[in-house]
Coordinates of C-alpha atoms and ligand atoms in Angstrom, one line a residue:
M15 CA 0.0 0.0 0.0
R16 CA 1.4 3.5 -0.9
P17 CA 2.1 5.6 2.2
K18 CA -0.5 8.2 1.3
K19 CA -3.2 5.5 0.9
F20 CA -2.1 3.8 4.1
F21 CA -2.4 7.1 5.9
S22 CA -5.9 7.8 4.7
V23 CA -7.1 4.2 5.5
A24 CA -5.6 4.6 9.0
V25 CA -7.3 7.9 9.5
A26 CA -10.6 6.4 8.4
L27 CA -10.1 3.5 10.8
I28 CA -9.3 5.8 13.7
F29 CA -12.3 8.0 12.9
F30 CA -14.5 5.0 12.6
S31 CA -13.5 3.6 16.0
I32 CA -13.9 7.0 17.7
T33 CA -17.4 7.5 16.3
S34 CA -18.4 4.0 17.1
L35 CA -17.0 4.3 20.6
A36 CA -19.0 7.5 21.1
S37 CA -22.2 5.7 20.2
A38 CA -21.2 2.4 21.8
G39 CA -23.7 0.7 23.9
Q40 CA -22.5 1.7 27.3
T41 CA -26.0 1.8 28.8
L42 CA -27.0 -1.6 27.3
D43 CA -23.7 -3.1 28.6
A44 CA -24.3 -1.7 32.0
V45 CA -27.9 -2.8 32.1
M46 CA -27.0 -6.4 30.9
A47 CA -24.2 -6.7 33.5
R48 CA -26.5 -5.4 36.3
G49 CA -29.4 -7.7 35.2
F50 CA -32.2 -5.1 35.3
V51 CA -33.2 -1.7 34.0
K52 CA -33.3 1.3 36.3
V53 CA -36.3 3.4 35.4
G54 CA -37.0 6.8 36.9
A55 CA -40.7 7.1 37.7
S56 CA -43.1 9.4 39.5
G57 CA -44.4 7.5 42.6
N58 CA -47.4 9.8 43.2
L59 CA -49.4 9.6 40.0
P60 CA -52.1 7.0 39.8
G61 CA -52.5 5.8 36.3
F62 CA -49.0 6.8 35.3
G63 CA -46.6 5.8 38.0
M64 CA -47.3 4.7 41.6
P65 CA -47.0 1.6 43.7
D66 CA -50.3 -0.1 44.5
S67 CA -51.3 -1.2 48.0
K68 CA -49.2 -4.4 47.6
G69 CA -46.2 -2.3 46.5
I70 CA -46.4 -3.3 42.9
W71 CA -45.7 -0.4 40.6
R72 CA -48.6 0.5 38.2
G73 CA -49.2 2.9 35.4
L74 CA -48.7 3.8 31.8
D75 CA -45.2 5.2 32.4
V76 CA -44.4 2.1 34.5
D77 CA -45.6 -0.2 31.8
T78 CA -43.3 1.6 29.3
G79 CA -40.4 0.8 31.6
R80 CA -41.5 -2.8 31.7
A81 CA -41.7 -2.9 27.9
I82 CA -38.0 -1.8 27.7
A83 CA -37.1 -4.6 30.2
A84 CA -39.0 -7.2 28.2
A85 CA -37.2 -6.0 25.0
V86 CA -33.8 -6.3 26.6
F87 CA -34.1 -9.3 28.9
G88 CA -37.2 -11.1 27.5
D89 CA -38.5 -10.5 31.1
A90 CA -40.7 -7.5 31.9
S91 CA -40.0 -7.9 35.6
K92 CA -36.2 -7.2 35.3
V93 CA -36.8 -3.6 36.2
K94 CA -36.4 -1.3 39.2
F95 CA -38.5 1.8 39.5
I96 CA -37.0 4.8 41.3
A97 CA -39.4 7.5 42.5
L98 CA -38.1 11.0 41.5
T99 CA -39.6 14.5 41.9
D100 CA -39.8 16.9 38.9
V101 CA -36.7 18.7 40.2
Q102 CA -34.6 15.5 40.6
R103 CA -35.6 13.7 37.4
F104 CA -33.2 15.0 34.8
T105 CA -30.2 15.1 37.1
A106 CA -30.8 11.5 38.0
L107 CA -30.6 10.7 34.2
Q108 CA -27.5 12.9 33.6
S109 CA -25.6 11.4 36.5
G110 CA -26.3 7.8 35.5
E111 CA -28.5 7.0 38.5
I112 CA -31.2 5.8 36.1
D113 CA -31.0 4.3 32.5
V114 CA -34.3 5.9 31.4
L115 CA -36.9 8.3 32.7
C116 CA -40.5 7.2 32.2
R117 CA -42.2 10.0 34.1
N118 CA -44.6 12.5 32.4
A119 CA -41.8 14.5 31.0
T120 CA -42.6 17.0 28.2
H121 CA -40.3 17.0 25.2
T122 CA -39.0 20.6 24.9
L123 CA -36.2 22.3 22.9
H124 CA -34.3 23.3 26.1
R125 CA -34.3 19.8 27.5
D126 CA -33.4 18.2 24.2
T127 CA -30.4 20.5 23.8
A128 CA -29.0 22.3 26.8
L129 CA -29.8 19.4 29.2
G130 CA -28.1 16.8 26.9
L131 CA -31.2 14.6 26.7
N132 CA -32.9 12.6 24.0
F133 CA -36.6 12.0 23.9
A134 CA -38.3 8.9 22.5
H135 CA -41.6 8.9 20.7
P136 CA -44.3 10.3 23.1
T137 CA -46.3 7.7 25.1
F138 CA -49.0 10.3 25.9
Y139 CA -49.9 13.5 24.1
D140 CA -51.1 16.0 26.7
G141 CA -51.8 19.7 27.3
Q142 CA -51.9 21.9 30.3
G143 CA -55.1 22.5 32.1
F144 CA -56.5 24.0 35.3
M145 CA -58.4 22.4 38.1
V146 CA -60.6 24.3 40.7
P147 CA -63.0 23.4 43.4
K148 CA -66.5 23.4 42.0
K149 CA -67.7 25.6 44.8
L150 CA -65.7 28.5 43.4
G151 CA -68.1 28.7 40.5
V152 CA -65.3 29.3 38.0
K153 CA -66.2 28.0 34.5
S154 CA -63.2 29.2 32.5
A155 CA -59.4 29.7 33.0
L156 CA -60.1 33.3 31.8
E157 CA -61.9 33.9 35.1
L158 CA -58.8 33.1 37.2
D159 CA -57.5 36.7 37.6
G160 CA -56.1 37.1 41.1
A161 CA -56.2 33.4 41.9
S162 CA -53.6 31.6 44.1
I163 CA -52.2 28.6 42.1
C164 CA -50.4 25.6 43.5
I165 CA -47.5 24.7 41.1
L166 CA -44.7 22.2 41.2
P167 CA -41.2 23.6 40.6
G168 CA -38.9 22.2 37.8
T169 CA -41.8 21.8 35.4
T170 CA -42.8 23.3 32.1
T171 CA -45.9 24.4 33.9
E172 CA -44.1 27.2 35.8
M173 CA -43.2 29.1 32.7
T174 CA -46.4 28.4 30.7
T175 CA -48.6 29.5 33.5
A176 CA -46.8 32.8 33.6
D177 CA -47.1 33.1 29.8
F178 CA -50.9 32.5 29.9
F179 CA -51.6 35.0 32.6
R180 CA -49.4 37.7 31.0
T181 CA -51.0 37.1 27.6
H182 CA -54.5 37.6 29.1
G183 CA -53.5 40.6 31.3
M184 CA -54.3 38.6 34.5
K185 CA -52.4 38.3 37.8
Y186 CA -51.9 35.3 40.1
K187 CA -50.1 34.2 43.2
T188 CA -47.9 31.1 43.1
V189 CA -47.8 28.6 45.9
V190 CA -44.8 26.4 45.1
I191 CA -44.6 22.9 46.7
E192 CA -41.9 20.5 45.4
N193 CA -43.6 17.2 46.3
A194 CA -46.7 16.4 44.3
A195 CA -48.4 14.5 47.1
E196 CA -47.9 17.5 49.4
L197 CA -49.1 19.8 46.7
Y198 CA -52.4 18.0 46.1
K199 CA -52.9 17.7 49.9
A200 CA -52.5 21.5 50.1
F201 CA -54.9 22.0 47.2
F202 CA -57.6 19.7 48.5
A203 CA -57.2 21.5 51.9
G204 CA -58.0 24.8 50.2
R205 CA -54.5 26.4 50.5
C206 CA -54.8 27.6 46.8
D207 CA -57.8 28.3 44.6
C208 CA -56.4 26.4 41.7
T209 CA -53.8 23.9 40.6
T210 CA -52.4 23.5 37.1
T211 CA -50.4 20.9 35.2
D212 CA -50.9 18.4 32.3
R213 CA -54.6 17.5 32.0
S214 CA -53.9 13.8 32.5
Q215 CA -52.2 14.5 35.8
L216 CA -55.1 16.7 36.9
A217 CA -57.4 13.7 36.2
S218 CA -54.9 11.5 38.2
A219 CA -54.8 14.0 41.1
R220 CA -58.6 14.4 41.1
S221 CA -58.9 10.6 41.5
M222 CA -57.1 10.9 44.8
A223 CA -59.4 13.7 46.2
P224 CA -61.5 13.0 49.2
D225 CA -64.5 13.5 46.9
P226 CA -63.4 13.8 43.2
S227 CA -66.8 15.3 42.2
D228 CA -66.0 18.4 44.3
Y229 CA -63.4 19.4 41.6
I230 CA -63.6 20.4 37.9
I231 CA -61.0 20.6 35.2
L232 CA -61.6 23.8 33.2
P233 CA -62.1 23.5 29.5
E234 CA -59.0 25.4 28.3
T235 CA -55.9 23.4 27.2
I236 CA -53.2 26.1 27.1
T237 CA -50.1 24.1 25.9
K238 CA -48.8 21.1 24.0
E239 CA -47.2 18.5 26.4
P240 CA -45.9 15.6 24.4
L241 CA -44.9 13.2 27.3
A242 CA -42.1 10.8 26.3
P243 CA -39.4 8.5 27.8
V244 CA -36.1 10.3 28.2
I245 CA -32.5 9.0 27.7
R246 CA -29.0 10.6 27.8
Q247 CA -27.5 11.8 24.6
G248 CA -24.4 10.0 23.3
D249 CA -25.7 6.4 23.3
E250 CA -27.5 5.8 20.0
E251 CA -27.9 2.1 20.7
W252 CA -29.8 2.6 23.9
T253 CA -31.8 5.5 22.4
N254 CA -32.9 3.1 19.6
I255 CA -33.9 0.4 22.0
V256 CA -36.0 2.7 24.1
N257 CA -37.6 4.4 21.0
W258 CA -38.3 1.2 19.2
S259 CA -39.8 -0.4 22.3
V260 CA -42.4 2.5 22.3
Y261 CA -42.9 2.0 18.5
A262 CA -43.5 -1.7 19.1
L263 CA -46.4 -0.9 21.5
I264 CA -48.0 1.3 18.8
E265 CA -47.2 -1.0 15.8
A266 CA -48.7 -4.0 17.6
E267 CA -51.9 -2.2 18.2
E268 CA -52.0 -1.2 14.5
L269 CA -51.3 -4.8 13.4
G270 CA -54.0 -6.1 15.8
I271 CA -51.5 -8.0 18.0
T272 CA -52.5 -8.1 21.7
S273 CA -51.1 -9.9 24.8
K274 CA -54.0 -12.4 24.3
N275 CA -53.6 -13.3 20.7
V276 CA -49.8 -12.9 20.2
D277 CA -49.2 -16.6 20.2
K278 CA -51.9 -17.2 17.6
M279 CA -50.4 -14.3 15.5
L280 CA -47.1 -16.3 15.3
R281 CA -48.9 -18.3 12.6
S282 CA -50.1 -15.2 10.7
K283 CA -49.5 -15.1 7.0
D284 CA -49.0 -11.3 7.0
P285 CA -45.2 -10.7 6.5
R286 CA -45.4 -7.5 8.6
V287 CA -46.6 -9.5 11.5
Q288 CA -44.1 -12.2 10.8
R289 CA -41.2 -9.7 10.8
F290 CA -42.5 -7.9 13.9
L291 CA -42.8 -11.1 15.9
G292 CA -39.4 -12.5 14.7
V293 CA -40.9 -15.3 12.7
I294 CA -39.0 -13.8 9.8
P295 CA -35.6 -13.2 11.5
G296 CA -33.5 -10.0 11.4
L297 CA -35.0 -7.1 13.4
G298 CA -33.5 -8.1 16.7
K299 CA -29.9 -8.1 15.3
D300 CA -30.2 -4.5 14.1
L301 CA -31.0 -3.4 17.7
G302 CA -28.6 -5.8 19.4
L303 CA -31.5 -7.7 20.8
S304 CA -33.1 -11.1 20.3
D305 CA -35.6 -11.5 17.4
K306 CA -38.3 -12.1 20.0
W307 CA -37.9 -8.6 21.5
A308 CA -41.2 -7.3 20.2
Y309 CA -43.0 -10.6 20.9
N310 CA -41.8 -10.4 24.5
I311 CA -43.1 -6.9 25.0
I312 CA -46.5 -7.6 23.7
K313 CA -46.8 -11.0 25.4
Q314 CA -45.8 -9.7 28.8
V315 CA -47.0 -6.0 28.8
G316 CA -49.6 -5.7 25.9
N317 CA -49.9 -3.2 23.1
Y318 CA -50.3 0.5 23.5
G319 CA -54.1 0.4 23.5
E320 CA -54.1 -2.3 26.2
I321 CA -51.7 -0.3 28.3
F322 CA -53.7 2.9 27.8
E323 CA -57.1 1.3 28.7
R324 CA -55.7 -0.7 31.7
N325 CA -54.1 2.4 33.4
V326 CA -55.9 5.6 32.3
G327 CA -58.8 4.6 30.0
V328 CA -62.5 5.2 30.3
N329 CA -63.0 2.3 32.7
T330 CA -60.3 3.5 35.2
P331 CA -60.7 6.2 37.9
L332 CA -58.9 8.7 35.4
G333 CA -61.6 8.0 32.8
L334 CA -59.5 9.4 29.9
K335 CA -60.6 9.0 26.2
R336 CA -58.0 8.1 23.6
G337 CA -58.2 11.6 21.9
L338 CA -54.8 12.5 20.5
N339 CA -53.5 9.2 21.8
A340 CA -55.5 7.2 19.4
L341 CA -53.8 5.5 16.5
W342 CA -53.2 7.7 13.4
T343 CA -55.6 5.3 11.6
N344 CA -58.3 6.4 14.1
G345 CA -57.6 10.2 13.9
G346 CA -54.9 10.3 16.6
L347 CA -51.2 10.9 16.6
M348 CA -49.9 7.4 17.5
Y349 CA -47.9 6.4 14.5
S350 CA -44.9 4.0 14.3
P351 CA -42.4 4.0 11.4
P352 CA -42.4 0.6 9.6
F353 CA -40.7 -2.4 11.1
H354 CA -38.4 -3.5 8.3
Ligands
LIG3 N1 -45.1 17.5 31.8 C1 -44.6 18.6 32.6 C2 -45.2 18.6 34.0 C3 -44.8 17.5 34.8 C4 -45.4 17.6 36.1 O1 -46.0 18.7 36.4 N2 -45.5 16.6 36.9 C5 -46.1 16.7 38.2 C6 -47.5 17.1 38.1 S1 -48.7 16.3 39.1 C7 -45.9 15.3 38.8 O2 -45.2 14.6 38.2 N3 -46.3 14.9 39.9 C8 -46.1 13.6 40.4 C9 -44.8 13.5 41.2 O3 -44.2 14.6 41.4 O4 -44.5 12.5 41.6 C10 -43.1 18.6 32.6 O5 -42.5 17.7 32.1 O6 -42.5 19.5 33.2

């Protein structure tokens, strides 16, 4: 080989190893060595993330964490949930205390850039609303001039509330409480006129009220809150695993694959189903996982629709309709890229 050519091949090789090192699967390696995924969760949010009376974690965010464990280990139980407040959540991810955050976190530009984070596909499209005691007689957020409002620090809500009141020439007094359980206790005890956050969380909070029918969620939705799992930047392999685990939940619903029929679907003649479930091999290797990764998610956790209905749907205390969270084929925003 001529020296010049040798030099350029060597430079290319060094460049290749540096770039592949930067995106090497540090997180997957650490998770595999440890034997379970560390998932940052809420702890205070029925329907999204909270241990039940037997100490078993339940919720849509929690099931997303379980789906990731099922993809990686073929076992949805290989996961540990760590309760974090809004203020703690991103630091816990940056410092490596957790592998992924599944906790009603809104995807924003600042978090995606300055905080060094990556966001997977949203697991819940939400928007900010206001909740007030019915006895106040308030029917619209535009009647809240002068209200005292309970708000959690470290949230998108702090800034967007200020924006909303400024835009409408109204004033308000903030009552800041870091812990959500304490905040709702304060609100239900009448320490503030109003509380504001993502509408799904207001529904979740209302389900914990001494009498939920004493509170109403006002009609205005003042922001976009796409809630998504969060990972650190710099590990493309792990980002892909988390992102495609979410896509698998959505794609399974679109393909009509559920936890109940997934074994029958192994015999489907549809090549999309065969590839998805690993009957036609290949999709696992691309992610560094077994070809059964998506099968394991659906078998053990269910598809997106099953997770939604079980945790937050119309037959749960939250009573939420699919709305924006319906599949794109039903007029919603849940859309997975193709699995091939
Ligand atoms: N989605 C917004 C708001 C998140 C938020 O407000 N979360 C609170 C609202 S209730 C919460 O998680 N509470 C439960 C907890 O702190 O455990 C964000 O990412 O900043």
